[in-house]
mmCIF file of C-alpha atoms in Angstrom:
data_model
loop_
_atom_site.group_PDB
_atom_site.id
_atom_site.type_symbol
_atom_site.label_atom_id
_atom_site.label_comp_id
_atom_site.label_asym_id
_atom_site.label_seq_id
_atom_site.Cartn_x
_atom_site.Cartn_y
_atom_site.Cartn_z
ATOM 1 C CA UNK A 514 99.378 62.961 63.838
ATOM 2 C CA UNK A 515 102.007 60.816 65.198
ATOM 3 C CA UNK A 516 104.478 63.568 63.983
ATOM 4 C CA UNK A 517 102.640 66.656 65.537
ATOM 5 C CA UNK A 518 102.457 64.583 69.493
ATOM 6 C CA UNK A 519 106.204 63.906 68.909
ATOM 7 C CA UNK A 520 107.035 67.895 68.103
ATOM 8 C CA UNK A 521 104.640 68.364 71.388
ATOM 9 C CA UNK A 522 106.610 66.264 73.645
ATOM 10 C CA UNK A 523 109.903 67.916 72.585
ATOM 11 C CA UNK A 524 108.545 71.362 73.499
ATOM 12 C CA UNK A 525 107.063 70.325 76.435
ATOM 13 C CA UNK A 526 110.383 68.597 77.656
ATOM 14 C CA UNK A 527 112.352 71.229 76.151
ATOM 15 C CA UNK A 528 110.211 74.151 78.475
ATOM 16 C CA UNK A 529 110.792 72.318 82.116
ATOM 17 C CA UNK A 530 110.536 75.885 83.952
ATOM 18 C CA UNK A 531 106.894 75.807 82.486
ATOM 19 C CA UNK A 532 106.283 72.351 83.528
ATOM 20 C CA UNK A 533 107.430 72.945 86.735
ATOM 21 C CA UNK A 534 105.388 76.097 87.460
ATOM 22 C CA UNK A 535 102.106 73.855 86.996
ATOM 23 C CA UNK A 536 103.288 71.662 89.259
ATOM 24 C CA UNK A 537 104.792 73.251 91.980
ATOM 25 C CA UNK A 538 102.755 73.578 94.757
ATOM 26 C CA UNK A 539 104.779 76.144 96.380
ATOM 27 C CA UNK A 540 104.342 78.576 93.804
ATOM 28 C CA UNK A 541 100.548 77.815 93.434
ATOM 29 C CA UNK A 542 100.452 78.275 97.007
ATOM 30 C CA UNK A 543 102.252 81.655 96.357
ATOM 31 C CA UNK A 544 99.564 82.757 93.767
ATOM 32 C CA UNK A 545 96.951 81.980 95.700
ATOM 33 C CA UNK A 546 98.320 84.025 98.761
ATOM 34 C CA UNK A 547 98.919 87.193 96.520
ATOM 35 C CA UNK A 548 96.129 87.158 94.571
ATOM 36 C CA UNK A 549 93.868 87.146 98.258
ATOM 37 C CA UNK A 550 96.359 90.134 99.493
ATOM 38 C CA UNK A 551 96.198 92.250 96.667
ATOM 39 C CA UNK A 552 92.484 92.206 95.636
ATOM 40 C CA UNK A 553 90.866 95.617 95.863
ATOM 41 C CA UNK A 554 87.046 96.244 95.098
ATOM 42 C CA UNK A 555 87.116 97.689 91.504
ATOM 43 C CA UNK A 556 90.743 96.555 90.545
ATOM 44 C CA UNK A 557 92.110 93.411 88.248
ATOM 45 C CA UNK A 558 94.786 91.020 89.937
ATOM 46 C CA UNK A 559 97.397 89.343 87.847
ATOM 47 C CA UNK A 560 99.784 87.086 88.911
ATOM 48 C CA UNK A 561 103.328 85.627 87.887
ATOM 49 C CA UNK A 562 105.518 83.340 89.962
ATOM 50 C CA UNK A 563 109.115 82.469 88.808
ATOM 51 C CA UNK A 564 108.497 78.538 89.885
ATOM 52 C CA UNK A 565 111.501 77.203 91.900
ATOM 53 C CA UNK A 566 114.735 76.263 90.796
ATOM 54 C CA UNK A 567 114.613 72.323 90.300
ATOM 55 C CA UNK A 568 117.220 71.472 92.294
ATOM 56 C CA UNK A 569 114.888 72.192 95.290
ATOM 57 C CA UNK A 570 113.219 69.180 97.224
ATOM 58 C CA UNK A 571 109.688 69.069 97.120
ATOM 59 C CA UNK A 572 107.605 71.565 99.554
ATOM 60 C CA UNK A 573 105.256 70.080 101.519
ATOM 61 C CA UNK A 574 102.441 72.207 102.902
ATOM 62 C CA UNK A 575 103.905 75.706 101.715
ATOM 63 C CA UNK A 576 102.644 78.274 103.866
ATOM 64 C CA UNK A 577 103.303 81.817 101.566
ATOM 65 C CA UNK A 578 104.653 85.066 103.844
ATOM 66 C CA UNK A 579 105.651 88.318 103.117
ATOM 67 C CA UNK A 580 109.250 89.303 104.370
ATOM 68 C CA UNK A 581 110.628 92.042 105.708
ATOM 69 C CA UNK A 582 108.134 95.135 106.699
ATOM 70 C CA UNK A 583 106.233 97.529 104.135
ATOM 71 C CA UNK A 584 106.843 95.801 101.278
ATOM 72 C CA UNK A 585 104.149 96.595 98.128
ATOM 73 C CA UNK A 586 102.151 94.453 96.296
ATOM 74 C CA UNK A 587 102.593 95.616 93.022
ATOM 75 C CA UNK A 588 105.371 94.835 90.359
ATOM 76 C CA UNK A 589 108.286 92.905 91.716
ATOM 77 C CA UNK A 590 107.873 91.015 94.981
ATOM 78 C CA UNK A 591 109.317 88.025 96.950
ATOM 79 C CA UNK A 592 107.387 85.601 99.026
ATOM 80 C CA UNK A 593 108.910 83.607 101.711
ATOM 81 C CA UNK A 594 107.509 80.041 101.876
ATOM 82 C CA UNK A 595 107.757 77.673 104.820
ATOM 83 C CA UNK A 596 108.130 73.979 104.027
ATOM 84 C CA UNK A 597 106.752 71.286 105.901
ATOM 85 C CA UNK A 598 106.806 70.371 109.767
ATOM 86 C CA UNK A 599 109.878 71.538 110.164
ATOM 87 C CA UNK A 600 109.399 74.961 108.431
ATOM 88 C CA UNK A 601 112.102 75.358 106.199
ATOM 89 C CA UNK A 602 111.759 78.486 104.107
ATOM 90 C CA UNK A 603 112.678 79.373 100.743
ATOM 91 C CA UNK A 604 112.275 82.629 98.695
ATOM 92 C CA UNK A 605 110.166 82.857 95.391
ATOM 93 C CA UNK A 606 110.033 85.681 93.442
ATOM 94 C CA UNK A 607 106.512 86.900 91.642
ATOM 95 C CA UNK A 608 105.153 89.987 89.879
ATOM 96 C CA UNK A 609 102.090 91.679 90.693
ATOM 97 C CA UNK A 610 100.138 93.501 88.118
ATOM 98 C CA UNK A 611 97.253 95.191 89.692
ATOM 99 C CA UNK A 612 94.603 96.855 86.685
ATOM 100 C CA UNK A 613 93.176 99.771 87.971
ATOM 101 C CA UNK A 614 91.975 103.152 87.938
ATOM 102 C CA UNK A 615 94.703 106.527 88.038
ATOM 103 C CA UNK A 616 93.961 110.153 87.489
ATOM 104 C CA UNK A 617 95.848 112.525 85.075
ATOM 105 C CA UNK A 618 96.223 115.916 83.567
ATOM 106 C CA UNK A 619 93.217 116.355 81.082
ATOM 107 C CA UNK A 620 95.359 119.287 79.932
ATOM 108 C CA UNK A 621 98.510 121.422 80.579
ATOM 109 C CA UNK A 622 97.930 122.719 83.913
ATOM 110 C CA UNK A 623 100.721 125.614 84.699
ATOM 111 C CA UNK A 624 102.615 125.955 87.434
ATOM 112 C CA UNK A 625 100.800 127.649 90.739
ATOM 113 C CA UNK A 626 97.283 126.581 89.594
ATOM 114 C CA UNK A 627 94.749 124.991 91.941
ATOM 115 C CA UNK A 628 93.602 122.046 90.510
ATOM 116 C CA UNK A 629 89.995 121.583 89.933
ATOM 117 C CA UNK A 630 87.924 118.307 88.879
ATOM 118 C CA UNK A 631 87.884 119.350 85.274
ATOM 119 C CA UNK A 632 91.446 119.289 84.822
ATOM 120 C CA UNK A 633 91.506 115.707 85.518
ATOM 121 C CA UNK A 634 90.739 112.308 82.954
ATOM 122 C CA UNK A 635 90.407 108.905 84.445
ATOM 123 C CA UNK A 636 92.955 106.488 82.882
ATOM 124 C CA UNK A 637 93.115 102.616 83.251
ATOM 125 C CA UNK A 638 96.435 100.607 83.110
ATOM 126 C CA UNK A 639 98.833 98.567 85.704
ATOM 127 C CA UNK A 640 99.338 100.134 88.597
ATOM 128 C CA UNK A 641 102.874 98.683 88.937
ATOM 129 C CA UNK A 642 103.706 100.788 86.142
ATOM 130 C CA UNK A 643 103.413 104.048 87.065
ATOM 131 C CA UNK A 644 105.637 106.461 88.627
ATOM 132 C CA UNK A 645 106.945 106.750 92.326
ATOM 133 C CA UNK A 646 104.530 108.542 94.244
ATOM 134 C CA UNK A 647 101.356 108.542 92.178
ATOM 135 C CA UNK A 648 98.353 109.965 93.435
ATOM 136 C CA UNK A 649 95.491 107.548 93.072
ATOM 137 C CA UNK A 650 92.562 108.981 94.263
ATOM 138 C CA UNK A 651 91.216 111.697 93.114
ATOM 139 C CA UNK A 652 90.200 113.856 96.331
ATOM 140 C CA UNK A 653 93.705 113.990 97.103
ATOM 141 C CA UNK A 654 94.319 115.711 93.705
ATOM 142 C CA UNK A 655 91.453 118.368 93.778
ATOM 143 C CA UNK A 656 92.125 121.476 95.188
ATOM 144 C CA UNK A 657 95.992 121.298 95.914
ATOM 145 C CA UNK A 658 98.416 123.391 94.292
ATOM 146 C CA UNK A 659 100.710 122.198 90.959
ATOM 147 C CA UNK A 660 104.015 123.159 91.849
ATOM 148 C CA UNK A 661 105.025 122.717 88.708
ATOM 149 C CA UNK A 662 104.062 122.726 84.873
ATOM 150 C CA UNK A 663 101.988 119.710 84.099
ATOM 151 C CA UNK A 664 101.506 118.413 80.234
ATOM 152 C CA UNK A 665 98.581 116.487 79.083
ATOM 153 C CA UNK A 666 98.489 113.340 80.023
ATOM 154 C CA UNK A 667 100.753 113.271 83.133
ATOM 155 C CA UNK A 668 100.512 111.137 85.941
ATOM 156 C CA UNK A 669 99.575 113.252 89.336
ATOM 157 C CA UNK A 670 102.266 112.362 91.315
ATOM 158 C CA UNK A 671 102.724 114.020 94.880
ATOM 159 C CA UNK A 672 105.881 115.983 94.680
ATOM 160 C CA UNK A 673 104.072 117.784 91.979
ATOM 161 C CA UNK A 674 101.291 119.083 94.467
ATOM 162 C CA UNK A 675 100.945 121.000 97.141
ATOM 163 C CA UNK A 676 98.182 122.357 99.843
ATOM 164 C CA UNK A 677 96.886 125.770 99.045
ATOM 165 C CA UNK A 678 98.708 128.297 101.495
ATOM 166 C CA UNK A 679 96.506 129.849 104.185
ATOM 167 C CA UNK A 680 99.381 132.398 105.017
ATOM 168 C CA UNK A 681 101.048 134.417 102.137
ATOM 169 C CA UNK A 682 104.141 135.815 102.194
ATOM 170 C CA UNK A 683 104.216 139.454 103.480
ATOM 171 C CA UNK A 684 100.871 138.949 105.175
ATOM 172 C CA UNK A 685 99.963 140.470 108.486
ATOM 173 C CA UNK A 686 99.276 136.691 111.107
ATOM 174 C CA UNK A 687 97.924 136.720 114.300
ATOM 175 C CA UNK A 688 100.645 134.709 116.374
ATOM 176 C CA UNK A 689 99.218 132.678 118.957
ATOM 177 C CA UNK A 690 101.896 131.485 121.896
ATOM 178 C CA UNK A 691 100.089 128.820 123.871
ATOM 179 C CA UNK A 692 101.792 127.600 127.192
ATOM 180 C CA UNK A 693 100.997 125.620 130.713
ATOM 181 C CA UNK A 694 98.304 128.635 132.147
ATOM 182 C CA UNK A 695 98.838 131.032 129.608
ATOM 183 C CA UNK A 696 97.427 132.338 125.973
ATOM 184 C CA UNK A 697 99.374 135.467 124.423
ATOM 185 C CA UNK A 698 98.300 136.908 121.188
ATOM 186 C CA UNK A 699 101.109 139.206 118.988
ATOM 187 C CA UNK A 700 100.531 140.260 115.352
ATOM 188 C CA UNK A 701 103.559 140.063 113.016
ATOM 189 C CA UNK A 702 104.219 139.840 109.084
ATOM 190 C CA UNK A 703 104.914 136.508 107.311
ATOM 191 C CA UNK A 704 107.870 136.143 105.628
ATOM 192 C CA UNK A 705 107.345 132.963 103.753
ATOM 193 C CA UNK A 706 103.779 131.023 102.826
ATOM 194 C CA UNK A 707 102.879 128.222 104.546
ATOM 195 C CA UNK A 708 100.035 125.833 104.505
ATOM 196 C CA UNK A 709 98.269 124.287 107.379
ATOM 197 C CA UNK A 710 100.433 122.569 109.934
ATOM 198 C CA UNK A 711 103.446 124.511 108.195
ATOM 199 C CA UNK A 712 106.408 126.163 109.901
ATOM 200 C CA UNK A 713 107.079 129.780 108.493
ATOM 201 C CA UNK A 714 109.406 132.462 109.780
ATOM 202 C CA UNK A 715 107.310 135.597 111.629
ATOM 203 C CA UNK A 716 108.472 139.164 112.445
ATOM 204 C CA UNK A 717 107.283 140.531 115.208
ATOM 205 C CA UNK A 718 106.426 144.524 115.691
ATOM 206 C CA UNK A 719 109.799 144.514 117.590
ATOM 207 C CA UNK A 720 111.591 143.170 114.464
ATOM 208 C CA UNK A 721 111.795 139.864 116.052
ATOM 209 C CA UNK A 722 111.568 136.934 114.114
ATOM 210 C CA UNK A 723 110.154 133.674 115.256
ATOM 211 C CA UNK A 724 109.181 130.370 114.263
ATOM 212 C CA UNK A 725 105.215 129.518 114.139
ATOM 213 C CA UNK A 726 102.665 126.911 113.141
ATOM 214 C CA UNK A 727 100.161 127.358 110.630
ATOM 215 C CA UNK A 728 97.003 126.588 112.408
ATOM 216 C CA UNK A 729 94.813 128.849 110.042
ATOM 217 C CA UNK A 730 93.986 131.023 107.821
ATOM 218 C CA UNK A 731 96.125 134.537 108.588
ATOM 219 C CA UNK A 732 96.839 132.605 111.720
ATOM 220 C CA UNK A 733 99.863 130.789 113.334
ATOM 221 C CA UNK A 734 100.685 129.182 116.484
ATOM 222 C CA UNK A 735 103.817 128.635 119.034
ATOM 223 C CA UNK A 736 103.291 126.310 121.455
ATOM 224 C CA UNK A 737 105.768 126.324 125.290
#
């Protein structure tokens, strides 16, 4: 026995880094702050905080921020932490892992194919792990366009979709010019798709060629 507590206390002392991470109360302080901003209904929080280094004086009263402006909660983050009355701040650095819920190819889904729900399996993992740009939800996935091949198994991501055109290329568009006391209506030919909201090139009956706004189907606008 007494050689097993002797072989503890040289881990333990030998591990300070782990000591220090149950005792530091500025990175409990940072746990607790990013495990209340990242909860989401339906989702697992997990949280790791790099304690800090121990040549740091004790933080009194940390008070956990988030620096700078859009930063994510999920993988690598750093959390400011003011010290005391005075406010001093140092930086800790944590990872977020965030279990939840992602959508992806059920099968190989070609290239110009609208997407319906049937194409898509629900898949469960860490967020933080998945590509730039995933699509989570799933509405935002059904009924745009792949605009490429997608294999099996692939994570919807959203340069990989896009909104079904309502104007085809080559297709006769009523062009709408809209102005300060005046509406004028000219048909012309498309010559590029566009979804809604869009800007596609237009020839007019007099071979002019214009700039207009998708605003439906076979439709497009120009506003003055």
């Amino acid at each position: 026995m007494n050689k097993f507590r002797r072989l503890l206390m040289t881990l333990l002392l030998s591990t300070p880094s782990l000591c220090a991470a149950a005792t530091d109360p500025a990175a409990e302080a940072v746990r607790k702050f990013l495990s209340r901003q990242a909860t989401q209904p339906g989702r697992e929080v997990r949280i790791e905080v790099q304690p800090a280094p121990a040549r740091l004086p004790h933080c009194e009263n940390p008070r956990p921020f988030l620096p700078g402006k859009g930063q994510q909660l999920r993988g690598p983050v750093t959390v400011g932490v003011r010290c005391g009355t005075e406010g001093k701040v140092r930086y800790l650095r944590a990872k977020v892992s965030i279990i939840g819920d992602y959508w992806v190819s059920a099968r190989r889904i070609e290239a110009g194919t609208r997407i319906d729900a049937d194409m898509l399996r629900r898949a469960r993992g860490d967020l933080s792990n998945l590509p730039r740009g995933a699509v989570l939800e799933r509405e935002r996935i059904v009924g745009q366009i792949a605009s490429r091949p997608l294999n099996a198994g692939t994570v919807l991501q959203e340069q990989q979709l896009k909104p079904v055109p309502l104007v085809l290329r080559r297709q006769p568009v009523t062009v709408e010019a809209r102005g300060q006391g005046f509406r004028i209506a000219r048909e012309g030919i498309a010559l590029e798709e566009g979804a809604l909201g869009e800007k596609i090139r237009v020839r007019l009956a007099d071979r002019m060629q214009i700039f207009a706004v998708v605003s439906g189907p076979g439709q497009a606008q120009v506003n003055f």
